[in-house]
Amino acid sequence: MTENLSKLATESDSKYLDLDKQSVETILRQINAEDKTVPYSVEKVIPQIEKVVEQVVARMEKGGRLFYIGAGTSGRLGVVDASECPPTYGVPHDWVIGLIAGGDGAIRKAVENAEDDEKQAWLDMKAYGIDQNDAVIGIAASGRTPYVIGGLRDANAHGVLTACIVCNEGSAIAQEAQYPIEVVVGPEYVTGSTRMKSGTAQKLVLNMISTAVMIRLGRVRGNKMVDMALSNHKLVLRAIRMVKEATGVSEDKASELLDQHGSVRAVVDAFHASI
């Protein structure tokens, strides 16, 4: 079966010609000019993003989890977003799960034909015991990746909440998703290179979803990451500053309290309970 890719916004011809003849400065300024348009495209779909966040929060409050499924750049972006949640918000590693066509090896090196298997995404999710309490977000710039289409279709059939982030209108993936997010950013600077504007748009939306979800689940206090993992020197220093600001104790005392209680939240709670 052949498809007319020219009808897809993500495959439309770049508005810039003769890229190979441009100076480095011109190339960089043109790319920057295109990148500036992406946040405006995201702004247009905030109401759709809001619906997804509300649905995901409702399920995670009942013990559900969030799955991201994708291939190539889209899959890698989902894995990145999922992997940042435990250190940033102190949540278990299976709260947000990023799955990429071809498995973890595909994060670094493309796996031939992995994205063309419509059955594999559901098998990948089944390995984590997915059920009706969970939510799945399919990520695909084109909106036509079989791995994602099949994953959403099977999730729907099993009563799982489905959403998607795509960069074309009226795609097969958006038709499968109960809550589609269509961020149309238009032609890429290099024709068809969806790791550029489309990838940026997907990253922005993923940032918004995971951050808003974690805030609504109580993993942020005020504007601070009070549950962050104290996994390196930089984060320990940040935690010490946060404890000092919240309690007024000295730096040495803040460090001592963190060693004793293990997190900023636990320190602040214990401190206020003792007053």
mmCIF file of C-alpha atoms in Angstrom:
data_model
loop_
_atom_site.group_PDB
_atom_site.id
_atom_site.type_symbol
_atom_site.label_atom_id
_atom_site.label_comp_id
_atom_site.label_asym_id
_atom_site.label_seq_id
_atom_site.Cartn_x
_atom_site.Cartn_y
_atom_site.Cartn_z
ATOM 1 C CA MET A 1 0.000 0.000 0.000
ATOM 2 C CA THR A 2 1.354 3.413 -0.953
ATOM 3 C CA GLU A 3 0.594 6.677 0.814
ATOM 4 C CA ASN A 4 0.716 10.261 -0.377
ATOM 5 C CA LEU A 5 3.204 11.648 2.111
ATOM 6 C CA SER A 6 3.039 15.114 0.555
ATOM 7 C CA LYS A 7 -0.373 15.569 2.184
ATOM 8 C CA LEU A 8 1.202 15.331 5.641
ATOM 9 C CA ALA A 9 2.300 18.611 7.196
ATOM 10 C CA THR A 10 5.340 16.847 8.635
ATOM 11 C CA GLU A 11 6.405 15.764 5.141
ATOM 12 C CA SER A 12 5.729 19.054 3.350
ATOM 13 C CA ASP A 13 8.608 20.662 1.497
ATOM 14 C CA SER A 14 10.765 23.049 3.510
ATOM 15 C CA LYS A 15 10.143 26.732 2.857
ATOM 16 C CA TYR A 16 13.918 27.219 2.640
ATOM 17 C CA LEU A 17 15.847 26.393 -0.538
ATOM 18 C CA ASP A 18 19.462 25.503 -1.278
ATOM 19 C CA LEU A 19 20.364 24.773 2.351
ATOM 20 C CA ASP A 20 23.683 23.326 1.234
ATOM 21 C CA LYS A 21 24.671 26.697 -0.196
ATOM 22 C CA GLN A 22 23.929 28.775 2.917
ATOM 23 C CA SER A 23 26.444 30.127 5.408
ATOM 24 C CA VAL A 24 26.514 28.625 8.900
ATOM 25 C CA GLU A 25 25.041 31.835 10.350
ATOM 26 C CA THR A 26 22.187 31.784 7.865
ATOM 27 C CA ILE A 27 21.434 28.139 8.613
ATOM 28 C CA LEU A 28 21.382 28.777 12.352
ATOM 29 C CA ARG A 29 19.189 31.877 12.077
ATOM 30 C CA GLN A 30 16.736 30.090 9.811
ATOM 31 C CA ILE A 31 16.490 27.129 12.159
ATOM 32 C CA ASN A 32 16.000 29.494 15.084
ATOM 33 C CA ALA A 33 13.264 31.358 13.220
ATOM 34 C CA GLU A 34 11.396 28.096 12.664
ATOM 35 C CA ASP A 35 11.910 26.951 16.257
ATOM 36 C CA LYS A 36 10.299 30.153 17.537
ATOM 37 C CA THR A 37 7.000 29.133 15.964
ATOM 38 C CA VAL A 38 6.722 25.873 17.930
ATOM 39 C CA PRO A 39 5.487 27.234 21.291
ATOM 40 C CA TYR A 40 2.668 29.048 19.501
ATOM 41 C CA SER A 41 1.545 25.765 17.948
ATOM 42 C CA VAL A 42 1.608 24.156 21.390
ATOM 43 C CA GLU A 43 -0.382 27.051 22.867
ATOM 44 C CA LYS A 44 -3.252 26.320 20.490
ATOM 45 C CA VAL A 45 -3.746 22.827 21.945
ATOM 46 C CA ILE A 46 -3.534 23.619 25.667
ATOM 47 C CA PRO A 47 -7.252 22.745 26.120
ATOM 48 C CA GLN A 48 -6.545 19.268 24.715
ATOM 49 C CA ILE A 49 -3.446 18.881 26.914
ATOM 50 C CA GLU A 50 -5.520 19.905 29.942
ATOM 51 C CA LYS A 51 -8.026 17.124 29.270
ATOM 52 C CA VAL A 52 -5.250 14.548 29.065
ATOM 53 C CA VAL A 53 -3.666 15.730 32.321
ATOM 54 C CA GLU A 54 -6.991 15.577 34.150
ATOM 55 C CA GLN A 55 -7.680 12.051 32.908
ATOM 56 C CA VAL A 56 -4.184 10.816 33.777
ATOM 57 C CA VAL A 57 -4.291 12.361 37.265
ATOM 58 C CA ALA A 58 -7.654 10.747 37.974
ATOM 59 C CA ARG A 59 -6.222 7.339 37.193
ATOM 60 C CA MET A 60 -2.913 7.783 38.951
ATOM 61 C CA GLU A 61 -4.711 8.950 42.093
ATOM 62 C CA LYS A 62 -6.293 5.493 42.113
ATOM 63 C CA GLY A 63 -2.969 3.703 41.690
ATOM 64 C CA GLY A 64 -2.772 3.711 37.905
ATOM 65 C CA ARG A 65 0.319 4.384 35.837
ATOM 66 C CA LEU A 66 1.193 6.369 32.732
ATOM 67 C CA PHE A 67 2.675 4.650 29.672
ATOM 68 C CA TYR A 68 4.331 6.393 26.727
ATOM 69 C CA ILE A 69 4.694 4.417 23.495
ATOM 70 C CA GLY A 70 6.539 5.558 20.379
ATOM 71 C CA ALA A 71 9.194 4.781 17.796
ATOM 72 C CA GLY A 72 12.377 6.574 16.809
ATOM 73 C CA THR A 73 12.697 10.141 18.049
ATOM 74 C CA SER A 74 9.166 10.097 19.440
ATOM 75 C CA GLY A 75 9.846 6.935 21.431
ATOM 76 C CA ARG A 76 13.124 8.328 22.746
ATOM 77 C CA LEU A 77 11.409 11.510 23.914
ATOM 78 C CA GLY A 78 8.876 9.428 25.836
ATOM 79 C CA VAL A 79 11.638 7.393 27.457
ATOM 80 C CA VAL A 80 13.487 10.579 28.443
ATOM 81 C CA ASP A 81 10.413 12.143 30.010
ATOM 82 C CA ALA A 82 9.521 8.965 31.899
ATOM 83 C CA SER A 83 13.067 8.442 33.149
ATOM 84 C CA GLU A 84 13.241 11.961 34.587
ATOM 85 C CA CYS A 85 10.192 11.544 36.822
ATOM 86 C CA PRO A 86 11.758 9.369 39.576
ATOM 87 C CA PRO A 87 14.798 11.607 40.270
ATOM 88 C CA THR A 88 12.825 14.827 39.899
ATOM 89 C CA TYR A 89 9.755 13.892 41.916
ATOM 90 C CA GLY A 90 10.880 10.914 43.997
ATOM 91 C CA VAL A 91 8.272 8.611 42.477
ATOM 92 C CA PRO A 92 8.696 4.877 41.830
ATOM 93 C CA HIS A 93 10.254 3.927 38.498
ATOM 94 C CA ASP A 94 7.052 2.223 37.379
ATOM 95 C CA TRP A 95 4.778 5.242 37.772
ATOM 96 C CA VAL A 96 5.650 6.588 34.324
ATOM 97 C CA ILE A 97 6.908 4.027 31.812
ATOM 98 C CA GLY A 98 8.449 4.890 28.453
ATOM 99 C CA LEU A 99 8.395 2.167 25.791
ATOM 100 C CA ILE A 100 10.109 2.412 22.408
ATOM 101 C CA ALA A 101 9.634 0.166 19.390
ATOM 102 C CA GLY A 102 12.555 -2.241 19.273
ATOM 103 C CA GLY A 103 13.168 -2.162 23.020
ATOM 104 C CA ASP A 104 15.758 -0.282 25.031
ATOM 105 C CA GLY A 105 18.437 -0.989 22.437
ATOM 106 C CA ALA A 106 16.541 1.272 20.039
ATOM 107 C CA ILE A 107 17.185 4.237 22.315
ATOM 108 C CA ARG A 108 20.731 4.421 20.940
ATOM 109 C CA LYS A 109 20.481 2.604 17.630
ATOM 110 C CA ALA A 110 17.535 2.238 15.276
ATOM 111 C CA VAL A 111 16.050 -1.260 15.103
ATOM 112 C CA GLU A 112 15.020 -2.140 11.556
ATOM 113 C CA ASN A 113 11.257 -2.514 10.976
ATOM 114 C CA ALA A 114 10.462 -2.389 14.720
ATOM 115 C CA GLU A 115 7.944 0.407 14.300
ATOM 116 C CA ASP A 116 5.978 -1.551 11.684
ATOM 117 C CA ASP A 117 4.716 -4.209 14.118
ATOM 118 C CA GLU A 118 1.179 -3.336 15.236
ATOM 119 C CA LYS A 119 1.088 -6.062 17.889
ATOM 120 C CA GLN A 120 4.333 -5.390 19.724
ATOM 121 C CA ALA A 121 3.332 -2.293 21.715
ATOM 122 C CA TRP A 122 0.576 -4.149 23.537
ATOM 123 C CA LEU A 123 2.941 -7.039 24.244
ATOM 124 C CA ASP A 124 5.458 -4.533 25.640
ATOM 125 C CA MET A 125 2.796 -3.001 27.880
ATOM 126 C CA LYS A 126 1.479 -6.403 28.983
ATOM 127 C CA ALA A 127 4.940 -7.179 30.327
ATOM 128 C CA TYR A 128 4.253 -4.425 32.886
ATOM 129 C CA GLY A 129 0.810 -5.789 33.768
ATOM 130 C CA ILE A 130 -1.122 -2.927 32.184
ATOM 131 C CA ASP A 131 -4.792 -2.743 33.202
ATOM 132 C CA GLN A 132 -7.838 -0.469 33.169
ATOM 133 C CA ASN A 133 -6.420 1.797 35.878
ATOM 134 C CA ASP A 134 -3.586 2.881 33.580
ATOM 135 C CA ALA A 135 -3.264 5.451 30.779
ATOM 136 C CA VAL A 136 -1.354 5.266 27.497
ATOM 137 C CA ILE A 137 -0.069 8.188 25.438
ATOM 138 C CA GLY A 138 1.060 7.350 21.912
ATOM 139 C CA ILE A 139 3.729 9.657 20.502
ATOM 140 C CA ALA A 140 4.342 9.920 16.754
ATOM 141 C CA ALA A 141 5.084 13.001 14.682
ATOM 142 C CA SER A 142 3.487 11.566 11.548
ATOM 143 C CA GLY A 143 0.515 10.060 13.349
ATOM 144 C CA ARG A 144 0.853 6.899 11.258
ATOM 145 C CA THR A 145 3.347 4.664 13.102
ATOM 146 C CA PRO A 146 1.954 1.084 13.199
ATOM 147 C CA TYR A 147 3.560 0.317 16.584
ATOM 148 C CA VAL A 148 1.609 3.192 18.123
ATOM 149 C CA ILE A 149 -1.605 2.637 16.169
ATOM 150 C CA GLY A 150 -1.750 -0.988 17.279
ATOM 151 C CA GLY A 151 -0.822 -0.157 20.848
ATOM 152 C CA LEU A 152 -3.628 2.371 21.189
ATOM 153 C CA ARG A 153 -6.127 0.100 19.458
ATOM 154 C CA ASP A 154 -5.346 -2.782 21.803
ATOM 155 C CA ALA A 155 -5.370 -0.492 24.835
ATOM 156 C CA ASN A 156 -8.829 0.741 23.849
ATOM 157 C CA ALA A 157 -10.025 -2.833 23.468
ATOM 158 C CA HIS A 158 -8.898 -3.567 27.029
ATOM 159 C CA GLY A 159 -10.546 -0.485 28.548
ATOM 160 C CA VAL A 160 -7.347 1.524 29.029
ATOM 161 C CA LEU A 161 -7.398 5.327 28.670
ATOM 162 C CA THR A 162 -5.651 6.419 25.463
ATOM 163 C CA ALA A 163 -4.238 9.748 24.278
ATOM 164 C CA CYS A 164 -1.668 10.810 21.705
ATOM 165 C CA ILE A 165 0.742 13.542 20.683
ATOM 166 C CA VAL A 166 0.991 13.906 16.907
ATOM 167 C CA CYS A 167 2.002 16.666 14.510
ATOM 168 C CA ASN A 168 -0.490 16.120 11.679
ATOM 169 C CA GLU A 169 -4.238 16.607 11.651
ATOM 170 C CA GLY A 170 -6.674 13.750 11.195
ATOM 171 C CA SER A 171 -4.084 10.988 11.516
ATOM 172 C CA ALA A 172 -4.744 7.301 12.114
ATOM 173 C CA ILE A 173 -3.261 7.600 15.601
ATOM 174 C CA ALA A 174 -5.471 10.558 16.513
ATOM 175 C CA GLN A 175 -8.484 8.543 15.373
ATOM 176 C CA GLU A 176 -7.510 5.703 17.723
ATOM 177 C CA ALA A 177 -6.831 7.972 20.721
ATOM 178 C CA GLN A 178 -9.672 8.916 23.041
ATOM 179 C CA TYR A 179 -7.880 12.192 23.793
ATOM 180 C CA PRO A 180 -5.812 13.338 20.800
ATOM 181 C CA ILE A 181 -3.325 16.204 20.972
ATOM 182 C CA GLU A 182 -2.518 17.422 17.440
ATOM 183 C CA VAL A 183 0.332 19.951 17.442
ATOM 184 C CA VAL A 184 0.727 21.001 13.823
ATOM 185 C CA VAL A 185 4.069 22.762 13.437
ATOM 186 C CA GLY A 186 4.221 22.695 9.652
ATOM 187 C CA PRO A 187 7.131 21.853 7.350
ATOM 188 C CA GLU A 188 10.495 21.074 8.896
ATOM 189 C CA TYR A 189 13.616 23.117 8.099
ATOM 190 C CA VAL A 190 15.123 20.017 6.493
ATOM 191 C CA THR A 191 12.181 18.446 4.690
ATOM 192 C CA GLY A 192 10.751 15.551 6.674
ATOM 193 C CA SER A 193 13.262 15.791 9.543
ATOM 194 C CA THR A 194 10.708 15.476 12.323
ATOM 195 C CA ARG A 195 13.357 15.341 15.046
ATOM 196 C CA MET A 196 13.402 19.133 14.654
ATOM 197 C CA LYS A 197 10.197 21.187 15.136
ATOM 198 C CA SER A 198 7.961 18.162 15.624
ATOM 199 C CA GLY A 199 10.344 16.694 18.187
ATOM 200 C CA THR A 200 10.551 20.028 19.979
ATOM 201 C CA ALA A 201 6.762 20.271 20.093
ATOM 202 C CA GLN A 202 6.467 16.737 21.470
ATOM 203 C CA LYS A 203 9.081 17.475 24.128
ATOM 204 C CA LEU A 204 7.257 20.647 25.197
ATOM 205 C CA VAL A 205 3.948 18.800 25.491
ATOM 206 C CA LEU A 206 5.530 15.935 27.419
ATOM 207 C CA ASN A 207 7.095 18.458 29.805
ATOM 208 C CA MET A 208 3.688 20.009 30.344
ATOM 209 C CA ILE A 209 1.900 16.709 30.897
ATOM 210 C CA SER A 210 4.348 15.111 33.323
ATOM 211 C CA THR A 211 4.970 18.324 35.262
ATOM 212 C CA ALA A 212 1.284 19.154 35.622
ATOM 213 C CA VAL A 213 0.484 15.556 36.598
ATOM 214 C CA MET A 214 3.172 15.486 39.272
ATOM 215 C CA ILE A 215 2.107 18.843 40.681
ATOM 216 C CA ARG A 216 -1.514 17.703 40.890
ATOM 217 C CA LEU A 217 -0.396 14.475 42.575
ATOM 218 C CA GLY A 218 1.261 16.545 45.284
ATOM 219 C CA ARG A 219 4.878 15.947 44.316
ATOM 220 C CA VAL A 220 5.657 19.692 44.371
ATOM 221 C CA ARG A 221 5.248 21.971 47.381
ATOM 222 C CA GLY A 222 5.015 25.656 46.554
ATOM 223 C CA ASN A 223 7.378 25.702 43.605
ATOM 224 C CA LYS A 224 9.931 23.235 44.965
ATOM 225 C CA MET A 225 10.793 19.611 44.118
ATOM 226 C CA VAL A 226 10.529 18.493 47.730
ATOM 227 C CA ASP A 227 10.649 14.782 46.871
ATOM 228 C CA MET A 228 13.614 14.858 44.479
ATOM 229 C CA ALA A 229 16.181 12.091 44.797
ATOM 230 C CA LEU A 230 19.379 13.271 46.511
ATOM 231 C CA SER A 231 21.490 11.356 44.022
ATOM 232 C CA ASN A 232 24.394 13.736 43.421
ATOM 233 C CA HIS A 233 26.257 16.642 44.993
ATOM 234 C CA LYS A 234 24.337 19.299 43.041
ATOM 235 C CA LEU A 235 20.982 17.966 44.199
ATOM 236 C CA VAL A 236 22.132 17.685 47.792
ATOM 237 C CA LEU A 237 23.217 21.336 47.741
ATOM 238 C CA ARG A 238 19.861 22.305 46.225
ATOM 239 C CA ALA A 239 18.064 20.363 48.950
ATOM 240 C CA ILE A 240 20.108 22.068 51.662
ATOM 241 C CA ARG A 241 19.116 25.479 50.279
ATOM 242 C CA MET A 242 15.480 24.428 50.179
ATOM 243 C CA VAL A 243 15.565 23.256 53.797
ATOM 244 C CA LYS A 244 17.261 26.486 54.900
ATOM 245 C CA GLU A 245 14.604 28.582 53.150
ATOM 246 C CA ALA A 246 11.734 26.539 54.592
ATOM 247 C CA THR A 247 12.982 26.283 58.169
ATOM 248 C CA GLY A 248 15.520 29.038 58.775
ATOM 249 C CA VAL A 249 18.137 26.625 60.146
ATOM 250 C CA SER A 250 21.833 26.858 59.324
ATOM 251 C CA GLU A 251 23.419 25.100 56.378
ATOM 252 C CA ASP A 252 25.098 22.552 58.636
ATOM 253 C CA LYS A 253 21.826 21.851 60.434
ATOM 254 C CA ALA A 254 19.979 21.544 57.133
ATOM 255 C CA SER A 255 22.533 18.990 55.957
ATOM 256 C CA GLU A 256 22.204 17.083 59.220
ATOM 257 C CA LEU A 257 18.407 17.014 58.964
ATOM 258 C CA LEU A 258 18.563 15.756 55.376
ATOM 259 C CA ASP A 259 20.852 12.932 56.433
ATOM 260 C CA GLN A 260 18.396 12.087 59.189
ATOM 261 C CA HIS A 261 15.123 12.265 57.233
ATOM 262 C CA GLY A 262 16.135 11.584 53.625
ATOM 263 C CA SER A 263 14.118 14.214 51.743
ATOM 264 C CA VAL A 264 13.210 17.876 51.830
ATOM 265 C CA ARG A 265 9.547 17.033 52.394
ATOM 266 C CA ALA A 266 10.306 14.787 55.363
ATOM 267 C CA VAL A 267 12.603 17.403 56.915
ATOM 268 C CA VAL A 268 10.089 20.233 56.563
ATOM 269 C CA ASP A 269 7.221 18.103 57.864
ATOM 270 C CA ALA A 270 9.236 16.957 60.866
ATOM 271 C CA PHE A 271 10.430 20.488 61.564
ATOM 272 C CA HIS A 272 6.924 22.003 61.563
ATOM 273 C CA ALA A 273 5.566 19.103 63.608
ATOM 274 C CA SER A 274 8.128 19.870 66.321
ATOM 275 C CA ILE A 275 7.208 23.560 66.612
#
